[in-house]
Coordinates of C-alpha atoms and ligand atoms in Angstrom, one line a residue:
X1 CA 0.0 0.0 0.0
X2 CA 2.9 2.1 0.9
X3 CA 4.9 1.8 -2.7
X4 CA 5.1 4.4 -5.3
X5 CA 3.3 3.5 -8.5
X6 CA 6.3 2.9 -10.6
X7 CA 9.0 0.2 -11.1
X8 CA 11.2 -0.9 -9.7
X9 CA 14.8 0.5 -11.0
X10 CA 13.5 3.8 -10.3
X11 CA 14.4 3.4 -7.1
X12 CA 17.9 2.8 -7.8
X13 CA 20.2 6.2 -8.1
X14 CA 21.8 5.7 -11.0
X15 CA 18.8 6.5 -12.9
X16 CA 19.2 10.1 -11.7
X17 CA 20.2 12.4 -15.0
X18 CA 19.6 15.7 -15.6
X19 CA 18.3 16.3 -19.0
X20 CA 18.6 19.9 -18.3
X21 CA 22.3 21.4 -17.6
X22 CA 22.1 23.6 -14.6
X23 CA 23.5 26.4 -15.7
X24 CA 20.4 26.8 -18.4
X25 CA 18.2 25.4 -14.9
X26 CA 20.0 28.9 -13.0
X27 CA 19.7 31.5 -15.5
X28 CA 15.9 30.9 -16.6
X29 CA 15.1 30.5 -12.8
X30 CA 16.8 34.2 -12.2
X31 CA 15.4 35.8 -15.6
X32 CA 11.7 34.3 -14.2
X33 CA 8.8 34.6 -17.2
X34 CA 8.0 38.4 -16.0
X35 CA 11.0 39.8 -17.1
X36 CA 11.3 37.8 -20.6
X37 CA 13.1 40.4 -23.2
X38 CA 11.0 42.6 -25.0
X39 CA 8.0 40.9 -26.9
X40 CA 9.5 37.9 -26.7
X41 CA 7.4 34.9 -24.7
X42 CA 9.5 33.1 -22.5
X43 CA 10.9 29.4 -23.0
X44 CA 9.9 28.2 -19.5
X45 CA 6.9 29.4 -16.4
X46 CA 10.2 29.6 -14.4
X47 CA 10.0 25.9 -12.9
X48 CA 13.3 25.0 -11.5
X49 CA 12.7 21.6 -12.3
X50 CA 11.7 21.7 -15.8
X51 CA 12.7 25.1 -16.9
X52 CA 11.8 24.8 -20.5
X53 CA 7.8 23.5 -19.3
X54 CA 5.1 25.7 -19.7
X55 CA 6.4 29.0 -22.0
X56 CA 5.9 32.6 -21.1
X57 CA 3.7 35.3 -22.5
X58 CA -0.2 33.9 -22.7
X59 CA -2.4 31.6 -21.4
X60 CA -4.3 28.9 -23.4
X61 CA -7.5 28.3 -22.6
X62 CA -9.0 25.7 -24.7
X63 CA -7.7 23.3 -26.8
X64 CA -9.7 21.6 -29.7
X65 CA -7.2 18.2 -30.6
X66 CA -8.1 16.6 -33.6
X67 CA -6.1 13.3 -33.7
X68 CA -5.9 9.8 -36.2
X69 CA -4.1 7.0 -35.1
X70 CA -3.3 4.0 -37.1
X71 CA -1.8 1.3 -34.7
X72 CA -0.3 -0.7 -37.4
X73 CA 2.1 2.0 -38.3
X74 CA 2.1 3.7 -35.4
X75 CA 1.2 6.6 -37.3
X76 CA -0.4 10.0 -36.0
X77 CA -1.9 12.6 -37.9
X78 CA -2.7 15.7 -35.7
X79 CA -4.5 19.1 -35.9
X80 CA -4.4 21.7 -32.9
X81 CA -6.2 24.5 -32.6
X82 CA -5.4 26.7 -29.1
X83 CA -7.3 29.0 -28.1
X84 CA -5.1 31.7 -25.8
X85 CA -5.1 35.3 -24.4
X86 CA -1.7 37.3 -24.4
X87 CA 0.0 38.3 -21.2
X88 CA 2.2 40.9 -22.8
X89 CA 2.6 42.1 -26.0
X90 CA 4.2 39.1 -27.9
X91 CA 6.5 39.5 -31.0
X92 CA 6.9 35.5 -30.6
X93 CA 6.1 33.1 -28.2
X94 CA 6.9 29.3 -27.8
X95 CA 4.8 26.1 -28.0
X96 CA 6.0 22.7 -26.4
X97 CA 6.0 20.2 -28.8
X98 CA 8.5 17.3 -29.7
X99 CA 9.3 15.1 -32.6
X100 CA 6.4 15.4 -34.8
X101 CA 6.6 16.9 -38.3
X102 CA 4.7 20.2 -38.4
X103 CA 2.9 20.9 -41.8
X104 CA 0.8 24.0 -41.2
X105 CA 1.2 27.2 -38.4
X106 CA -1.2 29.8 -38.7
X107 CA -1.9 32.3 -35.9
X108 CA -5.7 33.3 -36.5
X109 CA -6.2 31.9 -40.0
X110 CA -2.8 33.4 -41.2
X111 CA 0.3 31.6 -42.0
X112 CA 3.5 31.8 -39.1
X113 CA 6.6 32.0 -39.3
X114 CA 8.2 29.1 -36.8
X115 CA 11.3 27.7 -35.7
X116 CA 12.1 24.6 -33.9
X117 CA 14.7 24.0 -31.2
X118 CA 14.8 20.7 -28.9
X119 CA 11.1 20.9 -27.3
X120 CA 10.7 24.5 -28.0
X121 CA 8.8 25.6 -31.3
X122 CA 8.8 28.8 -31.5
X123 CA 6.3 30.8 -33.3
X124 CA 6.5 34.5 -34.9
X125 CA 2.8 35.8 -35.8
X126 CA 2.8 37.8 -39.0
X127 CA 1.8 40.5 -36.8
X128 CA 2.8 41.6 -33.4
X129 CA -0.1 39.8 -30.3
X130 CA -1.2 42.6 -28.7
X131 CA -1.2 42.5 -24.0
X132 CA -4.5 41.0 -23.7
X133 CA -5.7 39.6 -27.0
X134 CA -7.3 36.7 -27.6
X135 CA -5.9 34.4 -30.6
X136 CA -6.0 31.5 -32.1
X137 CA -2.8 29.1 -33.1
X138 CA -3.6 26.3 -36.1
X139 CA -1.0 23.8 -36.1
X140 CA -1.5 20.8 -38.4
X141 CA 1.0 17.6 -37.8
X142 CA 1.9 14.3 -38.1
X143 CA 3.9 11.7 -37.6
X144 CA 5.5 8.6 -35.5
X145 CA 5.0 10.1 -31.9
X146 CA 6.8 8.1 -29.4
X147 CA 7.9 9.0 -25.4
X148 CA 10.1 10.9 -24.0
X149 CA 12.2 9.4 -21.3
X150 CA 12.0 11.3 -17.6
X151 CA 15.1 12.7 -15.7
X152 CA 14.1 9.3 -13.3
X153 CA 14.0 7.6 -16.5
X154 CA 10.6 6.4 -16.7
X155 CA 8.9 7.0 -19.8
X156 CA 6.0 9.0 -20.4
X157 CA 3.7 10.6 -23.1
X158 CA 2.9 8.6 -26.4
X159 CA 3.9 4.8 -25.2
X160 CA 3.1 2.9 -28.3
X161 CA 1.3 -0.6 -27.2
X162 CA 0.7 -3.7 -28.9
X163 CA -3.0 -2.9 -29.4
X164 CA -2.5 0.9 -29.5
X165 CA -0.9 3.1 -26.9
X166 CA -1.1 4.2 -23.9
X167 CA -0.9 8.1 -23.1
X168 CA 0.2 10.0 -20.0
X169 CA 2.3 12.9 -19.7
X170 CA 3.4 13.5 -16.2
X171 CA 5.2 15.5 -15.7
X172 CA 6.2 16.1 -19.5
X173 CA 5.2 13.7 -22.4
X174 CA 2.0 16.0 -23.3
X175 CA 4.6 17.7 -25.8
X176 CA 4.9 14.0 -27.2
X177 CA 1.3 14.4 -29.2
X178 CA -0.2 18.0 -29.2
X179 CA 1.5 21.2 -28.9
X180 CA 0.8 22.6 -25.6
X181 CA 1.7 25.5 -22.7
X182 CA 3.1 22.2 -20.7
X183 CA 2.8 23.3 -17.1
X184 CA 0.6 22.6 -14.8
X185 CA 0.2 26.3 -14.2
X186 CA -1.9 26.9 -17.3
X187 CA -5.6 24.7 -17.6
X188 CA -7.8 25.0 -20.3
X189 CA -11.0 23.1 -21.1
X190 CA -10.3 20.8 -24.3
X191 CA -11.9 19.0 -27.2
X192 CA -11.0 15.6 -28.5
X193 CA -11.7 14.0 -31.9
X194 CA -10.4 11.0 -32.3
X195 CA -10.6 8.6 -35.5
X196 CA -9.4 5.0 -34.8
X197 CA -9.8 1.3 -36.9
X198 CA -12.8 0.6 -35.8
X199 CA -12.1 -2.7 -33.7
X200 CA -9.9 -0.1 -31.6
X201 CA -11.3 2.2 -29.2
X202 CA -10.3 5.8 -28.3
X203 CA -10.4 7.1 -24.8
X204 CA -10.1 10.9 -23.5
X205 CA -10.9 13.3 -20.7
X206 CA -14.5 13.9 -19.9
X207 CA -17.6 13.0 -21.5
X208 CA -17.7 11.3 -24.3
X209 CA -20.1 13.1 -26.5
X210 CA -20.5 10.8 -29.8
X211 CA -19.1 8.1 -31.9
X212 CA -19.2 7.5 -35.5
X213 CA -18.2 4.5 -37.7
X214 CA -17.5 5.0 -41.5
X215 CA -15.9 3.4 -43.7
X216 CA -14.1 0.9 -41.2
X217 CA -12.8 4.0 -38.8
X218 CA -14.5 4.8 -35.9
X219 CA -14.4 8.8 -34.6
X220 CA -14.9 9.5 -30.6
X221 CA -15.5 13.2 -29.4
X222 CA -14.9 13.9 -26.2
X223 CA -15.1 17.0 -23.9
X224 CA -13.0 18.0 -20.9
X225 CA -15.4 21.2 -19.4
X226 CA -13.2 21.8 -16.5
X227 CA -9.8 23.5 -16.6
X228 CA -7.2 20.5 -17.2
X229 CA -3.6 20.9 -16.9
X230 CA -1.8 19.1 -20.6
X231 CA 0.0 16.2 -18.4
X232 CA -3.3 15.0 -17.4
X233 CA -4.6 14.8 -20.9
X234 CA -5.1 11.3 -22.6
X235 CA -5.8 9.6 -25.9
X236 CA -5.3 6.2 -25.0
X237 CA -6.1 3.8 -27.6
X238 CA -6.3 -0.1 -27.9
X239 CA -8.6 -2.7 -28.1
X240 CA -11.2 -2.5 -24.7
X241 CA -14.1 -3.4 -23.6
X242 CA -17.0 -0.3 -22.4
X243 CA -19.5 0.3 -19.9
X244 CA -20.4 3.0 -19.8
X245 CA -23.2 4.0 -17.1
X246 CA -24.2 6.5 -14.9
X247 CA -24.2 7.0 -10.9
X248 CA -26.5 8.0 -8.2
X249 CA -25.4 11.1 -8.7
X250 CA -25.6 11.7 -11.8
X251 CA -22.0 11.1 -12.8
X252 CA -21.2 9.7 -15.7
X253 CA -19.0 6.8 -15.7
X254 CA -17.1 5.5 -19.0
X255 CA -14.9 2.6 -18.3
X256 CA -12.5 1.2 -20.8
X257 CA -10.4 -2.4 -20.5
X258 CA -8.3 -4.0 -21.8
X259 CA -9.9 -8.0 -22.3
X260 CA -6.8 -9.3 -21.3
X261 CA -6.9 -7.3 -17.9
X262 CA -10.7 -8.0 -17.9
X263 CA -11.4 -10.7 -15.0
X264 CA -8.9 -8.6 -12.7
X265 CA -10.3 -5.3 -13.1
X266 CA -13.5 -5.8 -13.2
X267 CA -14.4 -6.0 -9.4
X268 CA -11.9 -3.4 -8.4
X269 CA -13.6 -0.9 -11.2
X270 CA -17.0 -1.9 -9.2
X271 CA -15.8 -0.4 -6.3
X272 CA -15.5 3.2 -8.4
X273 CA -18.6 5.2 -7.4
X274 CA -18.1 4.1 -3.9
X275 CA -14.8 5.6 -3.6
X276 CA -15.9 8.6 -5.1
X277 CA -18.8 8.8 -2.7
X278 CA -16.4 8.3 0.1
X279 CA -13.7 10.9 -0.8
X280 CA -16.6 13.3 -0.9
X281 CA -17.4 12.8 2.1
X282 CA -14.0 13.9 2.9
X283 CA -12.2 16.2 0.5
X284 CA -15.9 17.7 -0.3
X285 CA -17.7 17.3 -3.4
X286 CA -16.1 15.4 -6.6
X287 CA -14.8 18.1 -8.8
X288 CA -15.9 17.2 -12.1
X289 CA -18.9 15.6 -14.1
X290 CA -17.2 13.0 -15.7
X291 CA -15.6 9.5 -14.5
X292 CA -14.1 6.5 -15.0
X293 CA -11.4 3.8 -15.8
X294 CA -8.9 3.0 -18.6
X295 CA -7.3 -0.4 -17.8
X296 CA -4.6 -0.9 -20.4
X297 CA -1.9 -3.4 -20.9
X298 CA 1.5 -1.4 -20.8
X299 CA 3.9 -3.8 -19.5
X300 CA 7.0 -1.0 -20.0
X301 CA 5.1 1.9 -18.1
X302 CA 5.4 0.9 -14.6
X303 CA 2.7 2.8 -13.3
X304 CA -0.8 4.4 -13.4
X305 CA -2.0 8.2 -14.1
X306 CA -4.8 9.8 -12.7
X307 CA -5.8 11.6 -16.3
X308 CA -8.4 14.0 -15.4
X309 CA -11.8 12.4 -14.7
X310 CA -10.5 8.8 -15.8
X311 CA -7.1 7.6 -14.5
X312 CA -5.2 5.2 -17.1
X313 CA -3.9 2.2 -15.6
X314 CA -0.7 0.3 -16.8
X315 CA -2.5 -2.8 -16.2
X316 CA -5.5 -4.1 -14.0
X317 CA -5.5 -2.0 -10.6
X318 CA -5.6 -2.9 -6.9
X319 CA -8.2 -1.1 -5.2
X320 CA -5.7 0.7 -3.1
X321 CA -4.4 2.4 -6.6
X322 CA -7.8 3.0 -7.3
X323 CA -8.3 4.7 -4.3
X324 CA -5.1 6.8 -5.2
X325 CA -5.9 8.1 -8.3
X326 CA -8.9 8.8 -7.5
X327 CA -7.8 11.0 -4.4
X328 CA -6.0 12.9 -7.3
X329 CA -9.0 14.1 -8.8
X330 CA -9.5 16.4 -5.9
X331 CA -5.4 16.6 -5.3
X332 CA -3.9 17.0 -8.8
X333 CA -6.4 17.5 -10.8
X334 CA -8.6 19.9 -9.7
X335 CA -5.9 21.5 -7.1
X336 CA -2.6 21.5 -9.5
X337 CA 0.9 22.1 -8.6
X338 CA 2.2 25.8 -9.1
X339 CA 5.6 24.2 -9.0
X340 CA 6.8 20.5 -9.3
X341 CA 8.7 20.8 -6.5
X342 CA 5.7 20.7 -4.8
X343 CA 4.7 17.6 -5.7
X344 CA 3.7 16.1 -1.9
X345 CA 0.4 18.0 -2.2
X346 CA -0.5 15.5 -4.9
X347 CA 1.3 12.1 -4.0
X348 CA 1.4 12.7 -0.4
X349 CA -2.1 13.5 0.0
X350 CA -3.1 10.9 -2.4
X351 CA -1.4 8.0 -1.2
X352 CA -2.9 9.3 2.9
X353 CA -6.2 8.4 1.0
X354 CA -5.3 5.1 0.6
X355 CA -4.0 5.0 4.5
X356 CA -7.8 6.5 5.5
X357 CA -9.4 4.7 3.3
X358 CA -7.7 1.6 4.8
X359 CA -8.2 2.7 8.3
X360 CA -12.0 3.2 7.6
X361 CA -12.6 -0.3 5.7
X362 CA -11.2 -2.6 8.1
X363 CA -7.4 -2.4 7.1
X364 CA -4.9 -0.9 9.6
X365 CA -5.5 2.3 11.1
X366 CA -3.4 5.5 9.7
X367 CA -1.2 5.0 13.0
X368 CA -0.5 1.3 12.6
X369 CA 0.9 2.4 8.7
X370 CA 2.8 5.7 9.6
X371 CA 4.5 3.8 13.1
X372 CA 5.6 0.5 9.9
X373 CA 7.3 3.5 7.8
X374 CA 8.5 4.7 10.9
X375 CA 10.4 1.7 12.4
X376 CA 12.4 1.8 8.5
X377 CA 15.9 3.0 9.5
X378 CA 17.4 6.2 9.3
X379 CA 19.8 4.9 5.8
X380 CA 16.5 3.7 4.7
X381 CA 15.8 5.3 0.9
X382 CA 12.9 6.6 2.7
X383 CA 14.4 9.7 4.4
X384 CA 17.1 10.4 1.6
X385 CA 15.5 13.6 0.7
X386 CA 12.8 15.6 2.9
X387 CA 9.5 15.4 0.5
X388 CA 8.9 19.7 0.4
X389 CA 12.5 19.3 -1.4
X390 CA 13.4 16.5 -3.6
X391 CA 15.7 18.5 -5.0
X392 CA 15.0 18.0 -8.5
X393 CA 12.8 16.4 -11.3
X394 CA 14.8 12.9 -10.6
X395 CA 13.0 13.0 -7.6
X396 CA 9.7 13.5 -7.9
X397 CA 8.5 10.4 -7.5
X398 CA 10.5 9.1 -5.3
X399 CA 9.8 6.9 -1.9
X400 CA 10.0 10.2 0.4
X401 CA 7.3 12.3 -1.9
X402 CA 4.4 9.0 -1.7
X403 CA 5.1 8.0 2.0
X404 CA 6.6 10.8 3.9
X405 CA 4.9 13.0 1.9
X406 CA 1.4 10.8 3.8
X407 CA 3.5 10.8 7.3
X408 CA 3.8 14.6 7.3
X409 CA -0.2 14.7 6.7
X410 CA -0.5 12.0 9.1
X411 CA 2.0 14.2 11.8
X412 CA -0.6 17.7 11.3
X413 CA -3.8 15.1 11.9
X414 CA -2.3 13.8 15.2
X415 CA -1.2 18.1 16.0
X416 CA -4.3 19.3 15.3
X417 CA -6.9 16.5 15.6
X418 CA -9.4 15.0 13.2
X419 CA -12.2 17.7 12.9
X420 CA -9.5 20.3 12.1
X421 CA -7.4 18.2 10.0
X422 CA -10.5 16.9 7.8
X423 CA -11.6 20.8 7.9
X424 CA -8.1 21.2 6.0
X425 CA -8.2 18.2 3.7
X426 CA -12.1 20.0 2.3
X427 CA -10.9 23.5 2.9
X428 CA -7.6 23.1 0.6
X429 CA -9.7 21.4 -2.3
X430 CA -12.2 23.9 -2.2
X431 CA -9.9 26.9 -2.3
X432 CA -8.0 26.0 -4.9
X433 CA -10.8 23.6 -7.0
X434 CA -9.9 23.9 -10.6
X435 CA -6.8 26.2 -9.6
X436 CA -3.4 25.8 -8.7
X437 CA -1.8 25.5 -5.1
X438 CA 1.6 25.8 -3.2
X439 CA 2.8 24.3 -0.4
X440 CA 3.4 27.4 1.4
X441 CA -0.4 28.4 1.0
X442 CA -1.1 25.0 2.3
X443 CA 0.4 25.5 5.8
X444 CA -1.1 29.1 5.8
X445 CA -4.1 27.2 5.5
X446 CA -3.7 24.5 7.7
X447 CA -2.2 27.4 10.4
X448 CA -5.5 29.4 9.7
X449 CA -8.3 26.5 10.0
X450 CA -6.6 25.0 13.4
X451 CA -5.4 27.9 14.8
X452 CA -2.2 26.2 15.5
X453 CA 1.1 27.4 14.9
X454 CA 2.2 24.9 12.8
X455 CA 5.4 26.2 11.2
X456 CA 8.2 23.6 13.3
X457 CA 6.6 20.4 12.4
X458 CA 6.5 21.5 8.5
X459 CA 10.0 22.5 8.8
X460 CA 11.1 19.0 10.3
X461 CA 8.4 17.0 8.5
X462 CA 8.5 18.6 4.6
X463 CA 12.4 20.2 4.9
X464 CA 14.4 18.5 7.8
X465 CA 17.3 16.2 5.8
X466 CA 17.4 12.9 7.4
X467 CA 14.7 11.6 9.8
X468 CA 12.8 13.3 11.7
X469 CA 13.7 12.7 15.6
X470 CA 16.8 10.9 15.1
X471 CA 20.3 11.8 14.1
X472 CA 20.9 12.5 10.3
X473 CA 23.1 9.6 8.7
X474 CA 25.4 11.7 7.1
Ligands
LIG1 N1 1.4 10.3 -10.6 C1 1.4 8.9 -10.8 C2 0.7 8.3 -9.5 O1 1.3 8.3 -8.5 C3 2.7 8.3 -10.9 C4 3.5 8.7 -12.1 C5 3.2 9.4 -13.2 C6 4.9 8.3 -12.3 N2 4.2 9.6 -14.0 C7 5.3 8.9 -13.5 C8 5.8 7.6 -11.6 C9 6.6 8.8 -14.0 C10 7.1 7.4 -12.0 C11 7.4 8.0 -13.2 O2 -0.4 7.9 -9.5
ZN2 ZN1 0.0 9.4 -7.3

């Protein structure tokens, strides 16, 4: 219950590359997107751990992907249309997008100039954006998309299968298949239309609003209402079977599996609308009107993605990892990260759901699982890096971000007691539902709701090196 969603050999050190070299990391951290030269739109939102994510300048706020995928070849054929507002006046601004050949760029309805460097395309209107207008970037593509490997070296974004592929882009691989503002800092509502062989079935965020079969292809439209952040987009495609149906509560639930994964998943999946009934209890009500499961068979992933409104799975889940990605939804998805340093206020708080949920169901109580992590010993991977620090995008989802990340949520329950802490858990996701969030507004928060002074046991909890409450190693 306590181990990251991910394999193995990423918990082994030598996995741990920078892709970026840190003198690029320091300077775009210092320049900051505010002071980007001129008219220019920045490369990077500033993230020290991805400093080319996200690009400065405007905001995108809806995306309208229209995709065909041909699993025999592997090949993609894309169109993008973005709908975003300028920032600043904007001589040029970037895109994130990798590999694919571009074959059109217009900026509304008039042809671009572009240039493309690594994951940066860069894009000069034939005309000067003014601060504040709304526009419209056309960018027609195609192509073999395949992932991009993560400084932990896990692979994410476009991960060809053998029935199709499976697509997640934490933190990055979004880049992999549309063009995009690739930070979790910018949501946007988004449209998918997706044309598939018609034995394959294409699953996105949201609801699914229609499908079509001619001519031996099959075209699924979906809609994503509520602001999304680009990693938590999918098009995952392969052979599945669908339920689709719809709750007490009027949620609707699409469900997509993989046969293979079928008898596994199927009684775990049942378990869905309960779950989401019982984290609303909780974190408050369930952020979106959409829901569901994609239960692929990705045996090179590793790991499972809580895509907004229906997590994709690498393979058929426990209902502990149900449970987690779930939790996302409110702690992820509809509260993103400002940073990805801060990425404890989505896998710390999501893998605490799993301790509650256990503590609630019969399992062991929170206490019982926090006192197991906290017999592990003080060289124990667990307290290499405090989880408010990992340091850098190697780390992110590393041992200390899942379980210490919990511990430290499990450490303010026991200072502050249950009716404050739960007060915290539903006051955070409403704050900051369909917004962004940092850690530092979290402890204001969770200062403000208890009344306690709270700022020593997020220092020792989220910063101190080593383990808390007994000597460093080092
Ligand atoms: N956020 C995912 C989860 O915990 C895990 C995840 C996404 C991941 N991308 C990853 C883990 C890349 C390792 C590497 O549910
Ligand atoms: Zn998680």
């Amino acid at each position: 219950m306590t181990h990251p969603r991910r394999r193995p050999a990423l918990l082994r050190r030598e996995a741990v590359v920078a892709t970026v070299p840190v003198a690029v990391a320091a300077l775009l951290t210092a320049a900051g997107p505010a002071t980007a030269a001129g008219s220019v739109g920045a490369p990077g939102v500033g993230d020290p751990y991805f400093p080319l994510a996200g690009n400065g300048g405007y905001h995108v706020s809806h995306y309208g992907l229209t995709l065909g995928y041909e699993p025999s070849s592997r090949h993609l054929t894309g169109k993008a249309v973005l709908t975003a507002r300028a920032t600043q006046r904007l001589t040029r601004f970037d895109l994130d997008f990798k590999g694919l050949k571009i074959t059109g760029l217009t900026v509304d309805h008039v042809k671009a100039g572009y240039k493309r460097d690594g994951q940066e395309l860069a894009v000069t209107p034939a005309r000067p954006l003014r601060k504040g207008q709304t526009f419209r970037v056309t960018v027609a593509y195609n192509g073999t998309p395949g992932p991009v490997t993560d400084p932990d070296g896990s692979l994410d974004g476009w991960i060809p299968t053998d029935d199709g592929a499976f697509v997640a882009g934490e933190p990055q691989g979004a880049m992999t298949w549309f063009p995009a503002n690739n930070h979790p800092l910018d949501k946007s509502s988004y449209d998918f239309t997706i044309t598939v062989p018609e034995d394959r079935t294409a699953v996105a965020n949201g609801v699914l609003l229609g499908q079509r079969t001619k001519n031996g292809r099959t075209t699924f439209r979906w809609r994503q209402t509520e602001p999304m952040a680009a990693y938590l987009a999918t098009a995952t495609v392969g052979k599945f079977q669908v339920r689709q149906y719809t709750t007490r509560d009027g949620l609707k639930v699409y469900d997509a599996v993989d046969p293979r994964e079928a008898s596994a998943a199927t009684p775990v999946l049942e378990r869905l609308p309960s779950v989401l009934e019982w984290e609303s209890r909780l974190f408050g009500p369930y952020p979106f009107r959409a829901a569901g499961s994609i239960v692929d068979r990705a045996p090179n992933v590793g790991y499972a993605l809580e895509t907004q409104t229906r997590p994709v799975y690498d393979r058929a889940p426990d209902l502990s990892t149900l449970v987690h990605e779930s939790a996302h939804q409110w702690f992820g998805d509809s509260v993103s990260l400002t940073s990805w340093k801060d990425i404890w206020l989505n896998e710390g708080f999501a893998t605490y759901a799993e301790w509650l949920y256990a503590e609630q169901h019969g399992g062991d109580s929170a206490q019982q699982t926090f006192d197991g992590l906290y017999a592990t010993p003080a060289d124990d991977g667990l307290w290499e890096f405090p989880p408010g620090d990992p340091g850098s995008g190697a780390n992110i989802f590393g041992t200390p971000v899942y379980a210490r990340g919990a511990m430290t949520l499990h450490v303010l329950r026991t200072a502050v007691g249950d009716r404050a802490f739960f007060r915290i858990l539903r006051a955070w996701a409403t704050a900051h539902r369909h917004g962004n969030g940092t850690t530092a507004q979290f402890e204001r928060l969770a200062e403000r709701e208890s009344g306690h002074d709270l700022g020593a046991l997020f220092q020792t909890w989220l910063y101190g090196q080593g383990k808390p409450g007994e000597p460093s190693p080092s």
